[in-house]
PDB file of C-alpha atoms and ligand atoms in Angstrom:
ATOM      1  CA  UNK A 176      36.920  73.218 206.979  1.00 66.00           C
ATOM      2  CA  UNK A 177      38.933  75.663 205.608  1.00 84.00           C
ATOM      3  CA  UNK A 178      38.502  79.145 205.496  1.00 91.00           C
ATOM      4  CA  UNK A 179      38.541  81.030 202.036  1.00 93.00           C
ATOM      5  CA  UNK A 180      38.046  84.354 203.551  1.00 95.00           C
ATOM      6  CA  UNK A 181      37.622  85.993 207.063  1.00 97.00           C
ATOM      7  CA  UNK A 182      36.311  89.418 207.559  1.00 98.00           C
ATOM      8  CA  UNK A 183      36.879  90.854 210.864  1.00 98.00           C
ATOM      9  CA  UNK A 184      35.783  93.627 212.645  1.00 98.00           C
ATOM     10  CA  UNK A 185      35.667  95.230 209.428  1.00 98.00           C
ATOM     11  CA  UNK A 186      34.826  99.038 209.507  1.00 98.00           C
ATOM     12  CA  UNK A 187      34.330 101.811 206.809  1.00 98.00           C
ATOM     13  CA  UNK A 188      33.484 105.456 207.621  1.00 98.00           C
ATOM     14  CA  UNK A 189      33.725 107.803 204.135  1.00 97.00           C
ATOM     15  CA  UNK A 190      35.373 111.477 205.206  1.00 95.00           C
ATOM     16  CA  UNK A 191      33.758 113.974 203.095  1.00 95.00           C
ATOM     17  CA  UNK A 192      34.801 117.587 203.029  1.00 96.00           C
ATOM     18  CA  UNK A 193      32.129 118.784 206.471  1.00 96.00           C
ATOM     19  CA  UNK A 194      30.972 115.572 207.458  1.00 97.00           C
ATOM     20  CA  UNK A 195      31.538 111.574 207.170  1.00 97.00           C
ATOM     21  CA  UNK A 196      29.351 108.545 207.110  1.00 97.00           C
ATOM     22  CA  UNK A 197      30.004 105.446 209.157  1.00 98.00           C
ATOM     23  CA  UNK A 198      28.855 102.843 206.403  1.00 98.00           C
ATOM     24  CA  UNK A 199      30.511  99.558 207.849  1.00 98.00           C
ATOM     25  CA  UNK A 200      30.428  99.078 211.869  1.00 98.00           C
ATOM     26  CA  UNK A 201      32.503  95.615 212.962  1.00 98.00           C
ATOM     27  CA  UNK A 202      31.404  93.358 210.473  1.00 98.00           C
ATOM     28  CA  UNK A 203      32.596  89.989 210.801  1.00 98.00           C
ATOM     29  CA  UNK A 204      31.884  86.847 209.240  1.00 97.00           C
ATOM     30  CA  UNK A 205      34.126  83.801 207.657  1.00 97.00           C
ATOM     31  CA  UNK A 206      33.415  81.846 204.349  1.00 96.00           C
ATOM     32  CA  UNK A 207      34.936  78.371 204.214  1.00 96.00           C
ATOM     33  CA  UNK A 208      36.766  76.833 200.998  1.00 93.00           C
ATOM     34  CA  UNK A 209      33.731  75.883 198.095  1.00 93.00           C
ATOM     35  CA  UNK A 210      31.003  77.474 199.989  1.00 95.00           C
ATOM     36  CA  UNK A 211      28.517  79.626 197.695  1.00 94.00           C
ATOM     37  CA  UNK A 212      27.625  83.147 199.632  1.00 95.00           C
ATOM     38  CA  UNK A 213      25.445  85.906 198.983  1.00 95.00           C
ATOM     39  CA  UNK A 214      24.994  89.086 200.830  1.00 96.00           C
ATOM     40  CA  UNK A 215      21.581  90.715 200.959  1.00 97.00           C
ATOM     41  CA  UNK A 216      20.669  94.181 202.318  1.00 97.00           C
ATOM     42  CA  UNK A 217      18.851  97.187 201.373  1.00 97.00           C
ATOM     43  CA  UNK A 218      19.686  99.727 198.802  1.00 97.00           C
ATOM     44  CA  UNK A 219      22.861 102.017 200.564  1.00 97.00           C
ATOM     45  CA  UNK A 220      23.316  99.309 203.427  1.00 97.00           C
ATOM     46  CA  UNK A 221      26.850  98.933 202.239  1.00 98.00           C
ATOM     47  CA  UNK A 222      27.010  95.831 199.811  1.00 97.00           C
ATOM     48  CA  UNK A 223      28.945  97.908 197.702  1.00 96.00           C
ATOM     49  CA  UNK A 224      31.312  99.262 199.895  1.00 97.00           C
ATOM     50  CA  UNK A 225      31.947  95.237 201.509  1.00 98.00           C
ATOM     51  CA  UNK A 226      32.832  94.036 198.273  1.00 96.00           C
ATOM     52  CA  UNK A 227      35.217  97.023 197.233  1.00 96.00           C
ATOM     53  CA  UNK A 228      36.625  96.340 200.560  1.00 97.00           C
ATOM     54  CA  UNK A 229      36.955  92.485 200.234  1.00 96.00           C
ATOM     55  CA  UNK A 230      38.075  93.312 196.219  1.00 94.00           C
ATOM     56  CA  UNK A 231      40.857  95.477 197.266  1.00 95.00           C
ATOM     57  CA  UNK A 232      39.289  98.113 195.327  1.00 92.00           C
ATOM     58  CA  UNK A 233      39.239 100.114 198.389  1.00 95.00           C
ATOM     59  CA  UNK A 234      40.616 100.228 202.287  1.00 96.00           C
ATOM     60  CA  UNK A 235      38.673  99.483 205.885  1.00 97.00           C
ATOM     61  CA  UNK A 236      39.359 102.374 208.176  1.00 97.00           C
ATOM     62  CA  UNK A 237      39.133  99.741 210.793  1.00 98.00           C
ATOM     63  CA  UNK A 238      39.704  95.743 211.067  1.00 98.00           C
ATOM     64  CA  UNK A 239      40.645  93.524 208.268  1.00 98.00           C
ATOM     65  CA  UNK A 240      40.010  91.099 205.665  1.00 97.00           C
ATOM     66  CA  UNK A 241      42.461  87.274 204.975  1.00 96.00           C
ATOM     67  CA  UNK A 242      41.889  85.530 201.869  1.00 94.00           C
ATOM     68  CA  UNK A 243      43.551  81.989 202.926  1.00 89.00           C
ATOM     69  CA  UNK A 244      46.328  83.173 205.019  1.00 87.00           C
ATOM     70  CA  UNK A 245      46.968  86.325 203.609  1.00 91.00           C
ATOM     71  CA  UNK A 246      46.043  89.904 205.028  1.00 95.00           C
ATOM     72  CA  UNK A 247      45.005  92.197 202.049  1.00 96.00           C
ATOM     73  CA  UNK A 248      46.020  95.593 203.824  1.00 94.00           C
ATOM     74  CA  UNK A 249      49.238  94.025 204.347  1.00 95.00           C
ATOM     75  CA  UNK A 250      50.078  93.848 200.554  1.00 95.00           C
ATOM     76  CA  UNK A 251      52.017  96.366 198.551  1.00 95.00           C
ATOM     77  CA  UNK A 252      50.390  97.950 195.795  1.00 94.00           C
ATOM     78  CA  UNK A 253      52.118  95.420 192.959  1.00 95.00           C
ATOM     79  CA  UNK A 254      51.287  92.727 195.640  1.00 94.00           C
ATOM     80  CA  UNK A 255      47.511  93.921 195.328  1.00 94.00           C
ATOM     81  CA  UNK A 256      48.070  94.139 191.260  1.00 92.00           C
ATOM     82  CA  UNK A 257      49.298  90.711 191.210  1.00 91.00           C
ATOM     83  CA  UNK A 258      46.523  89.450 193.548  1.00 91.00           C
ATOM     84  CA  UNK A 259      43.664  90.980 191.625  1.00 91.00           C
ATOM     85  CA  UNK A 260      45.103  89.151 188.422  1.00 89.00           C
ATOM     86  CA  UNK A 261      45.712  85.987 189.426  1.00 87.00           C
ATOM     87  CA  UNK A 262      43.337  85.067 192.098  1.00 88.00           C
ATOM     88  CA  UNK A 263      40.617  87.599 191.811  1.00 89.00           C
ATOM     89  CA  UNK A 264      37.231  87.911 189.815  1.00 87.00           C
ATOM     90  CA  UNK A 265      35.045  90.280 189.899  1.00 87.00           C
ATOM     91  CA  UNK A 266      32.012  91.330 188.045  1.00 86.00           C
ATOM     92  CA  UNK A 267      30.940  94.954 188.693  1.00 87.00           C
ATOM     93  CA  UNK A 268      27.386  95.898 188.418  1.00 86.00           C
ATOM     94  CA  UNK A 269      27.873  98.210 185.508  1.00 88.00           C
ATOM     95  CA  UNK A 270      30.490  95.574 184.052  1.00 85.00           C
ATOM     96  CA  UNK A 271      33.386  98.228 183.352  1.00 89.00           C
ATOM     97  CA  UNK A 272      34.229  96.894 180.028  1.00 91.00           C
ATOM     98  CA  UNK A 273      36.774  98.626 178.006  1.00 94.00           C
ATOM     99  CA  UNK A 274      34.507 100.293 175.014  1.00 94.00           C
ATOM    100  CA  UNK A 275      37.556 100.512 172.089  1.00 96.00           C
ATOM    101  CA  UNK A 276      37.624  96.158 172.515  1.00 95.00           C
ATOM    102  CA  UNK A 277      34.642  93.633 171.900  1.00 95.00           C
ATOM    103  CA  UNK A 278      33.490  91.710 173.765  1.00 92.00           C
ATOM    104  CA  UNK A 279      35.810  88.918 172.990  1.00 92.00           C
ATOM    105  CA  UNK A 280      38.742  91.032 173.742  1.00 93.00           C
ATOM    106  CA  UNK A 281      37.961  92.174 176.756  1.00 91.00           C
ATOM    107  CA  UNK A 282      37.570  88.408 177.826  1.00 89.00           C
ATOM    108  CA  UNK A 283      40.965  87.969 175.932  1.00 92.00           C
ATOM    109  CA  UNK A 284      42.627  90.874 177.729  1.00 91.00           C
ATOM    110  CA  UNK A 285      42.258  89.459 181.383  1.00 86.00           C
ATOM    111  CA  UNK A 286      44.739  85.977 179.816  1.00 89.00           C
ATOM    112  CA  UNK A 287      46.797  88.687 177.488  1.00 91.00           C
ATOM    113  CA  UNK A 288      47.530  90.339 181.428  1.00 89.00           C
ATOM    114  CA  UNK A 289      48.596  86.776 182.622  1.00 87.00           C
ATOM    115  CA  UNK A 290      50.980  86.039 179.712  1.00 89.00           C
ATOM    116  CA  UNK A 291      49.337  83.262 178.984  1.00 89.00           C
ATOM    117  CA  UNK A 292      49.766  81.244 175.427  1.00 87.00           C
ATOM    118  CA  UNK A 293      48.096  82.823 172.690  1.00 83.00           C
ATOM    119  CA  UNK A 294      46.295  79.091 171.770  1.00 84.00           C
ATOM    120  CA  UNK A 295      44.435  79.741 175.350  1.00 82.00           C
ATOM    121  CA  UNK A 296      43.990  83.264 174.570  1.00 81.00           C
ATOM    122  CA  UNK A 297      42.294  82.301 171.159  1.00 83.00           C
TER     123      UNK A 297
HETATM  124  N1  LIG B  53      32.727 107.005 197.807  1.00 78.24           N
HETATM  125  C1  LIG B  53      31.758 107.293 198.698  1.00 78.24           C
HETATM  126  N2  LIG B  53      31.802 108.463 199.400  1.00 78.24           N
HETATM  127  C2  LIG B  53      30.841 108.739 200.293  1.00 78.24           C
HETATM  128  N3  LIG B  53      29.782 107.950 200.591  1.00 78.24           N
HETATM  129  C3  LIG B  53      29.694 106.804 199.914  1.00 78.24           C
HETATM  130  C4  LIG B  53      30.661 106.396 198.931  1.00 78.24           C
HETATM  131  N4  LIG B  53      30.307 105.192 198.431  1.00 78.24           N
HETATM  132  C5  LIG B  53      29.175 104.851 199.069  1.00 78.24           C
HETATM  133  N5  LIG B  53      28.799 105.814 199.949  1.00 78.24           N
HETATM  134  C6  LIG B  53      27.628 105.768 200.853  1.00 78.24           C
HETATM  135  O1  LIG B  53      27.747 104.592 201.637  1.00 78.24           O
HETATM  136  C7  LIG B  53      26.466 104.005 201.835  1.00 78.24           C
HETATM  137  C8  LIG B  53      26.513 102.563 201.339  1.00 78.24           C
HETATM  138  O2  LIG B  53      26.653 102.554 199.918  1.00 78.24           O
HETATM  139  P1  LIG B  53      26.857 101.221 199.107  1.00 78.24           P
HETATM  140  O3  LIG B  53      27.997 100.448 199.697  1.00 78.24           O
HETATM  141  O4  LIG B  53      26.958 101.604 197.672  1.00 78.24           O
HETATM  142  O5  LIG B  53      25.494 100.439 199.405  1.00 78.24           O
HETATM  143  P2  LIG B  53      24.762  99.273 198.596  1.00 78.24           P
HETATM  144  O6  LIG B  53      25.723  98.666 197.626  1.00 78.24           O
HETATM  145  O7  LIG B  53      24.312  98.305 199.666  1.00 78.24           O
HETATM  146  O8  LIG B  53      23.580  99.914 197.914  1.00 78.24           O
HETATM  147  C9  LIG B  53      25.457 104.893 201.102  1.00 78.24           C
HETATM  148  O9  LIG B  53      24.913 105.775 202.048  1.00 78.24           O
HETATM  149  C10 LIG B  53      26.311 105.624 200.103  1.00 78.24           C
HETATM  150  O10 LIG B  53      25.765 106.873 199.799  1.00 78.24           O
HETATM  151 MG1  LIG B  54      25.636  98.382 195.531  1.00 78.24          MG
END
């Protein structure tokens, strides 16, 4: 089967001004094309942290992560922009909504981004 994403080796240490914390040591795994996946772990085991990596919200310091063929920390930032809007979703935990739009329009926004016709945005 085909794999929809492969993380490998994937490592995260945060640098903080007097120390650092190794959150992510060689994480690997793959998930293959319509496969469902969760990942479980304990409060400040580093969910978080995999998905901002595997989101391109935020960098491995070591490793890396393909999603089909492509290597994320080998796209350019409007690469990563154009990425995130056309083959991304994410839901963040605190949903991130913009407050000055409803509901609707935030919905609306994400098609507005993609230029798509204003029947499909209404
Ligand atoms: N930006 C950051 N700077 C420093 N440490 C962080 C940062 N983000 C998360 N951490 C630390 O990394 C660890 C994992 O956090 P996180 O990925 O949010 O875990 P989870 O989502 O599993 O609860 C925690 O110890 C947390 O304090
Ligand atoms: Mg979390």
């Amino acid at each position: 089967m085909t794999h929809a994403l492969v993380v490998s080796n994937v490592s995260k240490k945060y640098n903080m001004v007097g120390s650092s914390i190794q959150v992510l040591s060689n994480v690997s795994f793959s998930i293959s094309q319509g496969e469902f996946t969760g990942i479980m772990g304990s409060s400040g085991s580093g969910k978080s942290t995999l998905l901002d990596i595997i989101g391109t919200i935020d960098q491995s310091t070591g490793g890396y992560v393909l999603i089909g063929d492509q290597r994320l920390d080998q796209l350019s930032e409007n690469q990563l922009s154009e990425f995130r809007r056309d083959k991304l979703g994410f839901i963040f935990q605190n949903y991130n909504l913009l407050d000055a739009l409803t509901l609707r329009e935030n919905i609306a926004l994400a098609l507005v981004i993609q230029n798509k016709p204003k029947q499909k945005v209404d």
